[in-house]
XYZ file of C-alpha atoms in Angstrom:
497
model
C -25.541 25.524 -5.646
C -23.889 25.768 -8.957
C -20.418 24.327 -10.289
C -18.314 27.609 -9.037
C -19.577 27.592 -5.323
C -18.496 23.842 -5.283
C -15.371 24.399 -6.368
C -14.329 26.523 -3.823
C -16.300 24.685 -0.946
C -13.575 23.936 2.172
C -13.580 20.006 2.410
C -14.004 18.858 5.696
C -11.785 16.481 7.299
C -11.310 14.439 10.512
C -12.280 16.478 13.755
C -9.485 16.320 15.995
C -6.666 15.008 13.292
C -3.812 17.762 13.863
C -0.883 16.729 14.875
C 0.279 17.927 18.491
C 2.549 20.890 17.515
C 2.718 22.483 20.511
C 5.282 20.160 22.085
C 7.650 21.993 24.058
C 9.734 18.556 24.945
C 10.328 17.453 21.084
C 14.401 18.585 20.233
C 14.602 21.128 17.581
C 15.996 18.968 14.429
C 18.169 20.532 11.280
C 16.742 19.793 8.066
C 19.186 18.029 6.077
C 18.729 18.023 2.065
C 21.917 16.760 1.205
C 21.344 12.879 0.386
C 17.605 13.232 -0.679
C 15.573 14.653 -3.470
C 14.597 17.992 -2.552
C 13.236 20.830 -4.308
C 16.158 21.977 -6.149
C 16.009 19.502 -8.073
C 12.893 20.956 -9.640
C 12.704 23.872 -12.208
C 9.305 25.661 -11.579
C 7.349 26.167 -14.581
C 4.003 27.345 -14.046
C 0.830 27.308 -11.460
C -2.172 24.713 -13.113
C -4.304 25.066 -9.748
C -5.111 25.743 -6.264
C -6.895 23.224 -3.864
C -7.998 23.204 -0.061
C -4.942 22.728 1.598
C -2.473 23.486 -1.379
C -1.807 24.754 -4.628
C 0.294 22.608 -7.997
C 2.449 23.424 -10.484
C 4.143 21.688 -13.234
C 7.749 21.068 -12.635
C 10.572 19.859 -14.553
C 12.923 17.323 -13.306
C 16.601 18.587 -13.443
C 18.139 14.824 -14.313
C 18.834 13.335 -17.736
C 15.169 12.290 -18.173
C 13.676 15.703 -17.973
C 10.629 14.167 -16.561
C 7.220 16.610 -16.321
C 5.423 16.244 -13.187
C 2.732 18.026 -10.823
C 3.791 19.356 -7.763
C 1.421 20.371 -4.763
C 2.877 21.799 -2.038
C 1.372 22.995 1.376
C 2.731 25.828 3.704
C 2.887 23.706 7.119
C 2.134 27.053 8.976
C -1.479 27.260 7.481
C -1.604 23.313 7.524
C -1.108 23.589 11.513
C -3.426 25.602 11.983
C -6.003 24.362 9.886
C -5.187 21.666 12.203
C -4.864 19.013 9.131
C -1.135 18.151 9.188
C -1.620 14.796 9.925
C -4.267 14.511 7.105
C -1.517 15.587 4.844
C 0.848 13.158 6.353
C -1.434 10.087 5.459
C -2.038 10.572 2.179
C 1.552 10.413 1.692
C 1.628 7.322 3.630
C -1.554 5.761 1.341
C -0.611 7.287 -1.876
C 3.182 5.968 -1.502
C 1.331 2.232 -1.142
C -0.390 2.574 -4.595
C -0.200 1.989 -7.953
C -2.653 2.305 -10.733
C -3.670 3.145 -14.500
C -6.701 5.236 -13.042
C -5.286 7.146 -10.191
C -2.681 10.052 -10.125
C 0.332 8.081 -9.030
C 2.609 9.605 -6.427
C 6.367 9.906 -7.457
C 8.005 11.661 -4.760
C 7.463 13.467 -1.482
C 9.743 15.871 0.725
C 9.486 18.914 2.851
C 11.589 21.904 4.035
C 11.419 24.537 6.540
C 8.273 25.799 5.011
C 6.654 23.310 2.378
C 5.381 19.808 2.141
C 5.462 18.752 -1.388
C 3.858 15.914 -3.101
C 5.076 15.263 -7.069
C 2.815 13.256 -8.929
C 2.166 12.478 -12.470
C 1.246 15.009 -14.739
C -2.308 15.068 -16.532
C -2.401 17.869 -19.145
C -6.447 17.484 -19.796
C -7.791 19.083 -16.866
C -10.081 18.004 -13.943
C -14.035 17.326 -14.983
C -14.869 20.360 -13.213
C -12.930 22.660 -15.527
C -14.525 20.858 -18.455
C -18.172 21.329 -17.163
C -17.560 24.943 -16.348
C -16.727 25.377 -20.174
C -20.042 23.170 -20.761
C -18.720 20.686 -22.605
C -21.484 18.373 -23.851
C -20.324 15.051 -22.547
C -22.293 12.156 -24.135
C -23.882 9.045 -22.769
C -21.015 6.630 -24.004
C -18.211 8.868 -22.129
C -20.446 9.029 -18.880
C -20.260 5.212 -19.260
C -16.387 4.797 -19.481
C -15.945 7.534 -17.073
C -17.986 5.483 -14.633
C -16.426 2.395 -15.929
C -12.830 3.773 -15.718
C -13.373 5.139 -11.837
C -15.217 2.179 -11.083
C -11.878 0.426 -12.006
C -9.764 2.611 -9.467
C -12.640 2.261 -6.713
C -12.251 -1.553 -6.759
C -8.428 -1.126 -6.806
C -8.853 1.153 -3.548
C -11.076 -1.522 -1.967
C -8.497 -4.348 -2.258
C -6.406 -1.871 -0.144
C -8.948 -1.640 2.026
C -9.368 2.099 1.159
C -12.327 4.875 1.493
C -11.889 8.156 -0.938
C -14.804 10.057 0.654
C -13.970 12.894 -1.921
C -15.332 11.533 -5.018
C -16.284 14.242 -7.055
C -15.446 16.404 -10.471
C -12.526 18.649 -9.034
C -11.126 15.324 -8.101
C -10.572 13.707 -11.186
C -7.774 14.450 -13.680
C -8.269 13.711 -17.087
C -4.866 12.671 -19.736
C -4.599 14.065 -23.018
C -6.317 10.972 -24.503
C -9.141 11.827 -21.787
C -9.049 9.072 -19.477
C -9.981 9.641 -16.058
C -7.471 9.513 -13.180
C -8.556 9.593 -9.388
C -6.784 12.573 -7.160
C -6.404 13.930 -4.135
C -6.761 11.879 -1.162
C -6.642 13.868 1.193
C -9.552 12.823 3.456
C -9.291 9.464 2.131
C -9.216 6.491 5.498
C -8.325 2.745 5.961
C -10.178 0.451 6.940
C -9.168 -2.541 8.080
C -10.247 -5.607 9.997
C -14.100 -5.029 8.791
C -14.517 -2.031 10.401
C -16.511 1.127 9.838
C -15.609 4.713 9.594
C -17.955 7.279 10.931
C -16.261 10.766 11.201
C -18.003 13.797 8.650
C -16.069 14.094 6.116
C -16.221 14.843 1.998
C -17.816 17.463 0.369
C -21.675 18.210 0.836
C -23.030 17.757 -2.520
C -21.334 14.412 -3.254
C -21.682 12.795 0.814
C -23.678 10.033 0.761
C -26.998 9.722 3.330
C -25.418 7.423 5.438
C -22.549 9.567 6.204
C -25.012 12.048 7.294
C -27.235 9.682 9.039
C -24.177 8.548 11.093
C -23.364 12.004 11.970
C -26.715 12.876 13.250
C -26.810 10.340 16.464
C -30.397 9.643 16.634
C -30.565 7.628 13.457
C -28.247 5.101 15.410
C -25.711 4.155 12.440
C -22.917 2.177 13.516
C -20.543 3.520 10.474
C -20.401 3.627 6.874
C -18.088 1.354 4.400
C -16.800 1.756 1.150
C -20.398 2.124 -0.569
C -20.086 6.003 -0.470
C -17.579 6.584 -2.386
C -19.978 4.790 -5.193
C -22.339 7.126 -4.228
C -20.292 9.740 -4.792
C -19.573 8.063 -8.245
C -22.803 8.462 -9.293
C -23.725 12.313 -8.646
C -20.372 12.758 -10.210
C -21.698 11.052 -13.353
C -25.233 12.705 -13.403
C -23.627 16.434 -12.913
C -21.282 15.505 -15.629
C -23.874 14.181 -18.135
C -26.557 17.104 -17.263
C -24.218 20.161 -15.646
C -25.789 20.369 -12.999
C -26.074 17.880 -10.217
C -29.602 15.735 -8.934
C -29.977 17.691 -5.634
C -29.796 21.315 -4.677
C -27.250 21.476 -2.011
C -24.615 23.608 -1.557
C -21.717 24.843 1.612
C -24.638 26.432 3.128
C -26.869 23.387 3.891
C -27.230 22.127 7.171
C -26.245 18.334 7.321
C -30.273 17.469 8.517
C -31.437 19.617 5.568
C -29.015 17.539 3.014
C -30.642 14.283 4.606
C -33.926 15.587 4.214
C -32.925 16.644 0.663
C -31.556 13.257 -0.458
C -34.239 11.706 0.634
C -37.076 13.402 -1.193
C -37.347 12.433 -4.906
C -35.144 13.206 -7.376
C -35.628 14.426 -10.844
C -35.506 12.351 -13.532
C -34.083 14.423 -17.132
C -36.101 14.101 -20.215
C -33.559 12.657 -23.345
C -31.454 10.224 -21.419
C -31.614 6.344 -22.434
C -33.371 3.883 -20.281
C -29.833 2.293 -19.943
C -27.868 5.616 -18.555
C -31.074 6.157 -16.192
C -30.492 2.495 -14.789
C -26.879 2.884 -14.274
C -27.652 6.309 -12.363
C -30.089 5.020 -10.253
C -28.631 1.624 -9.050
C -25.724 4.137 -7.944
C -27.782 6.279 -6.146
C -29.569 4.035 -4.247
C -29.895 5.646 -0.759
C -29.620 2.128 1.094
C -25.867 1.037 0.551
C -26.898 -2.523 0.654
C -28.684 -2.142 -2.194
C -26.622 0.447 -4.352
C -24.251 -0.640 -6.763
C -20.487 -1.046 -4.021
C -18.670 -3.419 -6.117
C -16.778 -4.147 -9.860
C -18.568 -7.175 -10.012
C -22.362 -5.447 -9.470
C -21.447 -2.582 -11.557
C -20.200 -4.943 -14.461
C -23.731 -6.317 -14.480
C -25.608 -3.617 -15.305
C -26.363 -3.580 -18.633
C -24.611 0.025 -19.549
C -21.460 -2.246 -19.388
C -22.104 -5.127 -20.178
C -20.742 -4.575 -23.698
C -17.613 -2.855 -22.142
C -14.696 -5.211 -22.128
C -12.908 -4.366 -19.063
C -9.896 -5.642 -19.781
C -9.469 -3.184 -22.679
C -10.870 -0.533 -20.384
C -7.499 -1.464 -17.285
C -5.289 -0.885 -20.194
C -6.283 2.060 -21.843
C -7.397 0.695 -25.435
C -11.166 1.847 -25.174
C -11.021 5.852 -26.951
C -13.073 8.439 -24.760
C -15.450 10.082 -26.784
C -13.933 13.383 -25.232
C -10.410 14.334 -26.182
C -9.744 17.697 -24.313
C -7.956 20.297 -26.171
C -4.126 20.093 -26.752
C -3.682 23.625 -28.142
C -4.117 25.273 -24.279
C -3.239 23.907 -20.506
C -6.839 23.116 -19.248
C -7.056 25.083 -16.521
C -8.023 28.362 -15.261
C -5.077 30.991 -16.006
C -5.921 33.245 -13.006
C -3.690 30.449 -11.068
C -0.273 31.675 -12.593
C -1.802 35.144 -11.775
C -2.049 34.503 -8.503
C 0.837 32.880 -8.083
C 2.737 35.495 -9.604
C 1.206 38.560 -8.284
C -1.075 37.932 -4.756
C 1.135 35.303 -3.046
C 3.123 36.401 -0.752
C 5.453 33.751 -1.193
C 5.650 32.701 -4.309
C 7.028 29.412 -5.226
C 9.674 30.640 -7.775
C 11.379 32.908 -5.075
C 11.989 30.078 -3.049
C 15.573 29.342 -3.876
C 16.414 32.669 -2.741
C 14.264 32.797 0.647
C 15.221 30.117 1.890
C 19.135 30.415 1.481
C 18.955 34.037 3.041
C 16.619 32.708 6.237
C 19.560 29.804 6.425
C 22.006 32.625 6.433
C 20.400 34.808 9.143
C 19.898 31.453 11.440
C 23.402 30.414 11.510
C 23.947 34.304 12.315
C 21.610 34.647 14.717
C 20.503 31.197 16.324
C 16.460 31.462 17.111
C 15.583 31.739 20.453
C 13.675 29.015 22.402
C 10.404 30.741 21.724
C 6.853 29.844 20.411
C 5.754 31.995 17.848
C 2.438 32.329 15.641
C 1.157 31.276 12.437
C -0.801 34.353 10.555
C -4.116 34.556 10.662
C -6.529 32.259 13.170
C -5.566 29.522 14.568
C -3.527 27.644 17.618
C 0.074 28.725 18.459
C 2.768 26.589 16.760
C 6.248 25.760 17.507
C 7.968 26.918 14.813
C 11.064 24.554 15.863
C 8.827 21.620 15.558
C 7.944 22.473 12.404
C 11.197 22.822 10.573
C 11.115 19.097 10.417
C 7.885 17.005 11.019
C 8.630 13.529 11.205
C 5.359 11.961 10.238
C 5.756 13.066 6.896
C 7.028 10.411 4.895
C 9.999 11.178 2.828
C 9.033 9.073 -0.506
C 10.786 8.397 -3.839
C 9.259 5.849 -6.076
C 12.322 5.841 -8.771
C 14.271 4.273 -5.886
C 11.178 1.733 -4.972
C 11.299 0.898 -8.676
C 15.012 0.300 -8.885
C 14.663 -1.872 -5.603
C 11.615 -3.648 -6.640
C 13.999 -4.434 -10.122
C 16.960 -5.347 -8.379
C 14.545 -7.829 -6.108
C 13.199 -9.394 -9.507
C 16.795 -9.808 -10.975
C 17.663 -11.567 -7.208
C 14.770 -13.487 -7.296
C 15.440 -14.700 -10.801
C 19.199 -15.478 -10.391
C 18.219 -17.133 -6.898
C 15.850 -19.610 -9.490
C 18.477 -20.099 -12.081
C 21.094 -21.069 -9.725
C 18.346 -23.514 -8.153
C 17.286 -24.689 -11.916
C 21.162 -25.464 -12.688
C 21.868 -26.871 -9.011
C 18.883 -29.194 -9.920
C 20.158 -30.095 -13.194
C 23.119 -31.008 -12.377
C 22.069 -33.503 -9.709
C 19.772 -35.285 -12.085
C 23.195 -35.583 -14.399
C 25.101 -36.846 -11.519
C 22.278 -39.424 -11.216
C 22.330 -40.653 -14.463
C 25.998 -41.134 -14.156
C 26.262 -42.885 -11.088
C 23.356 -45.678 -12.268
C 25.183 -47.199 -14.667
C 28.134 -47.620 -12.502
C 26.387 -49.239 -9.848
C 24.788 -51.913 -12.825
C 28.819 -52.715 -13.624
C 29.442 -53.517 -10.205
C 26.580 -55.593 -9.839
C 27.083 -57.428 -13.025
C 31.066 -57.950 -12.051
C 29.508 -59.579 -8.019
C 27.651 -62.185 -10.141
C 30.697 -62.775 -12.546
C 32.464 -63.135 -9.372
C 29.975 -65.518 -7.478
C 30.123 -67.824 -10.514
C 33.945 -68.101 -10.366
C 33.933 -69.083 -6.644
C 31.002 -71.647 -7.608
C 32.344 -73.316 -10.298
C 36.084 -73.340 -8.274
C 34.229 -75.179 -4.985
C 32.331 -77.555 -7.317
C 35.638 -78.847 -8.973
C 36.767 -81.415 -5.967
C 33.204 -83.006 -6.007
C 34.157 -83.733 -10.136
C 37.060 -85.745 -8.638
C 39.547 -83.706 -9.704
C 42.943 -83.236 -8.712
C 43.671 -79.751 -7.350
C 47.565 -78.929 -6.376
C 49.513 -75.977 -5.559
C 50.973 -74.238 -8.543
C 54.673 -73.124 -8.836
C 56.476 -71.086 -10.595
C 58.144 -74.148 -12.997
C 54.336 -74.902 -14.181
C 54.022 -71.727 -15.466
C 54.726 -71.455 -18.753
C 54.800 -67.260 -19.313
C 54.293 -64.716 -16.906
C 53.215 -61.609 -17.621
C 55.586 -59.239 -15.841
C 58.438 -57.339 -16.375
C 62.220 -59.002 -15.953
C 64.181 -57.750 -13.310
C 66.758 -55.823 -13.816
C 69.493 -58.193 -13.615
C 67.683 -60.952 -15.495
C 67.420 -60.732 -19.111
C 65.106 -62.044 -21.732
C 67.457 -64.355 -23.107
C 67.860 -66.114 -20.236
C 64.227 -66.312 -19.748
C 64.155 -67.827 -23.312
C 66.545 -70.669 -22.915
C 64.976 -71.814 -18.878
C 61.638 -71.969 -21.199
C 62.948 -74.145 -23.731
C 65.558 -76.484 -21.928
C 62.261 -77.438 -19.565
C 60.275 -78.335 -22.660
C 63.286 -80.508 -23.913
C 62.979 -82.701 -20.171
C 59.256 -83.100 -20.168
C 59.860 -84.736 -23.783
């Protein structure tokens, strides 16, 4: 019932999600790590923590950047037979689809012949749990930006049409600043079209009633909707404000005892505000139609309605709670382990794997199923050197895409702005022109009027010839020259005297 039993609780997930390993008809396909990031390009530095399917470690990136990140990695053998491959492969798939200041942001994903590995961003302040276990006295005001801060990421997750289901203090990474970051999705569904989910899955202390009610069939519940991860939220928030959380259940409880359990009464603490107790309880309203689901409900409740939530999306709101910066927050029995109980530790890797590539070019496996250790189904080992549902992800690339799309998009509306432009010029050129030729038609028109109107004056109108004219304006020819023009121009002024 208390924080350690919880933190160790298996998670369940989707019955019947494993992936079909035991195809016989799928060809057996190399692992290739040349062209892609791959775990060599990683320097191990230590073990931070160990989770249901997986354990992380902060890595080093070995580029010019020296980027710090967290890596969890999963042995597929265990995964297989845990039967929650394909659970691993969609988080990949919904984590590589998102982006936000309050989640832990995947950066790159990969596998080889024994490992999947998800690196994400690295949060040096420790998950909540880890922080209540060393009862830290969390006030009021960081309860409310905690709430505030996941409420953000919840309503993010909802745009994508996105259910958590796994809501709870393990789950959520603080920075050194302490803001909270939502992890692990691991049981995490879409929904789309308006429909419901309605498999069991979360972790029993923080699974909301209507999860349970839809499990157990004669309370006839058609599904349940994005109102328990809010739920969630708020036993989250009351175990983190009091250390303990409102109802007593625990790995042991049967899902018609937790029902019964969350629907009796809760306790109400002696010392907390009438505001905190409000916020609390419009979260843990056992109908979801009337519990807070939504930003927009949450924002009016009056424990934030002071909180400007634009501040809060970008960070500029200080958590009351900075955790320490002296120390990694986490328990140091994970490097311990790591070090000393696994049997195939992380840092060894390298090594391993380049001697088990050796002996299979040597000695060619035979077409064989063999076992994973421990319980579970057989698994093709051959199908497992390369699963292609796990998405091969590396968000430096989608960022130097998206960028070169921007710069494409904003040449493409350059070249349209000066294309434009330069039309409208060639406009404004060609209207004056057009006004000249107009203006020379009329000129033109009057000519040929006045000209037609002269016979009606009476006048008389004869064929010039060349002796009228008096000059021409033309050049001699060649064999004519101007003195000769000269004297023809004066000797016929001398006869018309």
């Amino acid at each position: 019932m208390g924080a350690n039993q919880s933190r160790n609780e298996p998670t369940p997930g989707e019955e019947g999600d494993g992936l079909n390993v035991n195809d016989d008809k799928l060809p057996v396909t190399v692992l290739r790590l040349d062209n892609q990031l791959n775990f060599d390009h990683f320097q191990i530095l230590r073990a931070i923590g160990k989770g249901s399917f997986g354990k992380v470690c902060i890595v080093q990136k070995r580029d010019r950047t020296g980027n710090m990140y967290a890596m969890k990695y999963v042995h597929k053998g265990e995964c297989a037979a845990r039967g929650a491959l394909k659970n691993v492969a969609r988080e990949v798939e919904i984590l590589s689809q998102l982006e936000h200041p309050f989640l832990v942001n995947l950066w790159f994903s990969f596998q080889d012949e024994e490992d999947l590995f998800m690196v994400s961003d690295l949060l040096l302040g420790g998950d909540l749990r880890y922080h209540i276990q060393q009862e830290v006295v969390f006030t009021e005001e960081s309860i409310i930006l905690y709430v505030a801060e996941i409420g953000l990421a919840l309503d993010y997750l909802q745009s994508h049409n996105i259910v958590h289901r796994d809501i709870k203090p393990d789950n959520i990474l603080l920075d050194e600043e302490g803001h909270a970051h939502v992890t692990d999705f691991n049981i995490a569904t879409v929904l789309k079209g308006g429909e419901l989910a309605s498999s069991m899955s979360g972790t029993k202390p923080y699974i909301a009633p209507e999860i349970y009610m839809c499990y157990l069939s004669e309370y006839c519940t058609l599904g349940y909707s994005y109102a328990v991860d809010w739920w969630s939220l708020g036993i989250l928030a009351w175990e983190t404000l009091a250390g303990e959380r409102p109802y007593p259940l625990c790995s042991t409880t049967t899902y018609r005892e937790a029902l019964e359990i969350l629907q009796d009464e809760r306790p109400t603490p002696t010392g907390w505000s009438s505001t905190i107790c409000e916020l609390l309880d419009k979260l843990l309203t056992l109908a979801p139609g009337a519990r807070i689901s939504t930003l927009k409900e949450l924002k009016q409740v009056n424990a934030m309605k002071e909180l400007d939530f634009d501040k809060v999306l970008n960070k500029q709101i200080k958590p009351s709670f900075t955790p320490p910066k002296d120390h990694l927050n986490c328990d140091p029995t994970f490097e311990l382990e790591e070090m000393i109980i696994e049997t195939k530790p992380l840092h060894k890797k390298k090594k391993r794997l380049a001697k088990q590539r050796s002996l299979k070019v040597d000695h060619p496996p035979e077409d064989t199923v063999g076992f994973v250790e421990g319980a579970g189904p057989s698994v093709d080992f051959r199908r497992l050197t390369f699963i292609p549902e796990y998405r091969v992800y590396n968000r430096e690339r989608e960022m130097e895409r998206k960028e070169r799309e921007r710069k494409e998009k904003q040449w493409e509306e350059d070249l349209n702005t000066a294309m434009k432009g330069a039309e409208e010029r060639l406009k404004t050129k060609q209207q004056p022109a057009q006004q000249t030729g107009n203006r020379l038609s009329v000129s033109t028109a009057n000519v040929k009027t006045r000209i037609s109107a002269s016979p009606r004056q009476g006048r008389r109108i004869s064929t010039a010839t060349p002796s009228d004219i008096d000059y021409i304006d033309a050049s001699p020819e060649p064999s004519t020259s101007v003195i000769t023009l000269v004297l023809k121009s004066t000797k016929k002024k001398e006869m018309d005297v």
